mmCIF file of C-alpha atoms in Angstrom:
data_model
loop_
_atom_site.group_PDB
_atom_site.id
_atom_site.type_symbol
_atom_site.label_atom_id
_atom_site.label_comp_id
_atom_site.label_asym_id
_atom_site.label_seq_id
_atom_site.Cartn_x
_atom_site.Cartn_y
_atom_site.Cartn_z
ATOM 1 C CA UNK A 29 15.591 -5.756 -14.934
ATOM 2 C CA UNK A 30 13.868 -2.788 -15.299
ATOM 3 C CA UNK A 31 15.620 0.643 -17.229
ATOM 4 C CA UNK A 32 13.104 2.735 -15.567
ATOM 5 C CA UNK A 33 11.997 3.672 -12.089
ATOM 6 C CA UNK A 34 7.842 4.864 -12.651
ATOM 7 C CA UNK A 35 6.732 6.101 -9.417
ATOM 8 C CA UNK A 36 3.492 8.315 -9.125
ATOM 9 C CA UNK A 37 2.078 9.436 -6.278
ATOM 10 C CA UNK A 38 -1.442 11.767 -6.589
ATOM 11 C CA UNK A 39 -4.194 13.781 -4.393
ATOM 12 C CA UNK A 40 -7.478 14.357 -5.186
ATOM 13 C CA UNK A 41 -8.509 16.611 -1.907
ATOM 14 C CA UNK A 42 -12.209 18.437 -1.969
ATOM 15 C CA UNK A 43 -12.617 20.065 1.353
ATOM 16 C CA UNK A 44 -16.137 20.892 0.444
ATOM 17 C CA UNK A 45 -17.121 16.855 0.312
ATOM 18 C CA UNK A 46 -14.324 16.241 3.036
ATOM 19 C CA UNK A 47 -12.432 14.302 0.561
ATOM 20 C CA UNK A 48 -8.666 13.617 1.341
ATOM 21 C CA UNK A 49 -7.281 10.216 -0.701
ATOM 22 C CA UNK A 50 -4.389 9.096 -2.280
ATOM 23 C CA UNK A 51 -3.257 6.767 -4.997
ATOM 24 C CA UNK A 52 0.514 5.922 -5.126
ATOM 25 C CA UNK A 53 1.460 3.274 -8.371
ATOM 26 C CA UNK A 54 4.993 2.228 -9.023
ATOM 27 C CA UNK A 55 6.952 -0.477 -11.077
ATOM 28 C CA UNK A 56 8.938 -2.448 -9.979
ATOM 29 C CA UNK A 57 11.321 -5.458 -11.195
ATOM 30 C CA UNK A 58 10.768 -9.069 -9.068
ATOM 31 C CA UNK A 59 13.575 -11.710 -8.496
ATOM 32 C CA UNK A 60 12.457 -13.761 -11.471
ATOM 33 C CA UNK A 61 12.419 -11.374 -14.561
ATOM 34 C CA UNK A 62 9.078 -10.376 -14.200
ATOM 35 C CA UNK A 63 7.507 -6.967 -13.213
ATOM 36 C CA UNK A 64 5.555 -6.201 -10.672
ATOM 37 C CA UNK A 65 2.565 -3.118 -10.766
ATOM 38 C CA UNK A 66 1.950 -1.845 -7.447
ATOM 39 C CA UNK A 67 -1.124 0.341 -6.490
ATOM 40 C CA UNK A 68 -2.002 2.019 -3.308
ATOM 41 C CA UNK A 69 -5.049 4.090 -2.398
ATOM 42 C CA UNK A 70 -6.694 4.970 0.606
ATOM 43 C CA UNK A 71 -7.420 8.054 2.537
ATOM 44 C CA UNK A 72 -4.855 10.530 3.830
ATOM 45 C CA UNK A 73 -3.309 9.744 6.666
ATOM 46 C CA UNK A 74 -5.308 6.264 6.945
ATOM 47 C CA UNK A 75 -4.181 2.638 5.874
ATOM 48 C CA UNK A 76 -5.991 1.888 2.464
ATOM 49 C CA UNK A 77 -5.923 -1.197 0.147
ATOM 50 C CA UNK A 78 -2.707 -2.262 -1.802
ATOM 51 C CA UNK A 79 -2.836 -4.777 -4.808
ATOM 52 C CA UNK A 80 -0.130 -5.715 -7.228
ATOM 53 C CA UNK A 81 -0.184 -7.154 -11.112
ATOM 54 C CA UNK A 82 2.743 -9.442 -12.672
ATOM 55 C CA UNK A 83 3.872 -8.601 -16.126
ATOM 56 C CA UNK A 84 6.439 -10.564 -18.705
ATOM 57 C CA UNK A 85 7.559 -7.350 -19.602
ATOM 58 C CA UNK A 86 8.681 -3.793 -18.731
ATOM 59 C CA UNK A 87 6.869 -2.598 -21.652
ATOM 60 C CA UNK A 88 3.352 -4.625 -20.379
ATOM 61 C CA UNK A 89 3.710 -2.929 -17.226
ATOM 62 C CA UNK A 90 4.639 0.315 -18.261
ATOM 63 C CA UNK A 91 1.477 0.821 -20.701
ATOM 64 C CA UNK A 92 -0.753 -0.531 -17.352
ATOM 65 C CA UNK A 93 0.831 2.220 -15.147
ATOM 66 C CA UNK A 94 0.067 4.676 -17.522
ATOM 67 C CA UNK A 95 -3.309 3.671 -18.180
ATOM 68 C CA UNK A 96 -4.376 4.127 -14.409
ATOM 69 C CA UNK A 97 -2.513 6.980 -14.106
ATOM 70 C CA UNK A 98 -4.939 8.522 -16.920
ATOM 71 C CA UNK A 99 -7.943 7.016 -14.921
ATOM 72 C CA UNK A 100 -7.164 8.676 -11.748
ATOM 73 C CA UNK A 101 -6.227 11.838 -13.567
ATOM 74 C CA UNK A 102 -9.775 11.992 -14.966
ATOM 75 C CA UNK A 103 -11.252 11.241 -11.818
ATOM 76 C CA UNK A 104 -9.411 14.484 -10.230
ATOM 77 C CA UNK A 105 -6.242 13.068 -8.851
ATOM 78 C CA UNK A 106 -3.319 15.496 -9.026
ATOM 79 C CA UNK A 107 0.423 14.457 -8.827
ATOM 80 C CA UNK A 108 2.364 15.928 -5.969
ATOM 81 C CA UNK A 109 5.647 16.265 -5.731
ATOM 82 C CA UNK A 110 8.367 14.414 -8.240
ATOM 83 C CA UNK A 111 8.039 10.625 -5.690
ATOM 84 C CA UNK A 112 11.765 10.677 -6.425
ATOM 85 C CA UNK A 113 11.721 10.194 -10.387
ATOM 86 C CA UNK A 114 14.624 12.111 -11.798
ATOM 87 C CA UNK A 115 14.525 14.562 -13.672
ATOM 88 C CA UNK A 116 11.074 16.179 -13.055
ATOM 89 C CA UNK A 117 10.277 19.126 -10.893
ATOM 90 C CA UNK A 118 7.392 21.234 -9.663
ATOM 91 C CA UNK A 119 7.298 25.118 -11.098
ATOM 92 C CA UNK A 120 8.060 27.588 -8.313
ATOM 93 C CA UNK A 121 5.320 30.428 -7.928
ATOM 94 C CA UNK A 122 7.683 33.149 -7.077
ATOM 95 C CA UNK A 123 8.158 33.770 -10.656
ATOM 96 C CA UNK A 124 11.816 33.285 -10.907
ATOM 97 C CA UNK A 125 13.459 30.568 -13.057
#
């Protein structure tokens, strides 16, 4: 059973190359122990692709989702939102706390 919900949903939107995707990853635990990586890209709006890895372990997993998360960070992708993890929010721009 997983201890963790990982959930990460990202942008990378160039209006000068009329580029609008999205990558969504999240863990998640299957009915036999194991974990499942999920991965979703396409562009906005559209139906993309979809492909999901088995792990033993939470820990496997976990060090997978991070590692394309730092991909698609280098490649320009930009979280929005918090994708319902706890916990984190977005800094306001008014200035106030």
């Amino acid at each position: 059973m997983a201890l963790y919900t990982y959930q990460l949903y990202c942008q990378h939107i160039d209006t000068a190359r009329n580029m609008a995707r999205y990558y969504l990853l999240s863990i998640q635990p299957t009915l036999f122990g194991e974990v499942v990586v999920t991965r979703a890209w396409g562009r906005i709006g559209k139906r993309g692709g979809e492909k999901s890895e088995m792990f033993p372990t939470e820990r496997e997993a976990a060090k997978h989702f991070l590692e394309l998360a730092r991909r698609k960070r280098a490649k320009g992708y930009r979280p929005v939102g918090s994708c319902g993890n706890g916990g984190i929010r977005r800094p306001s721009n008014d200035g106030g706390t």
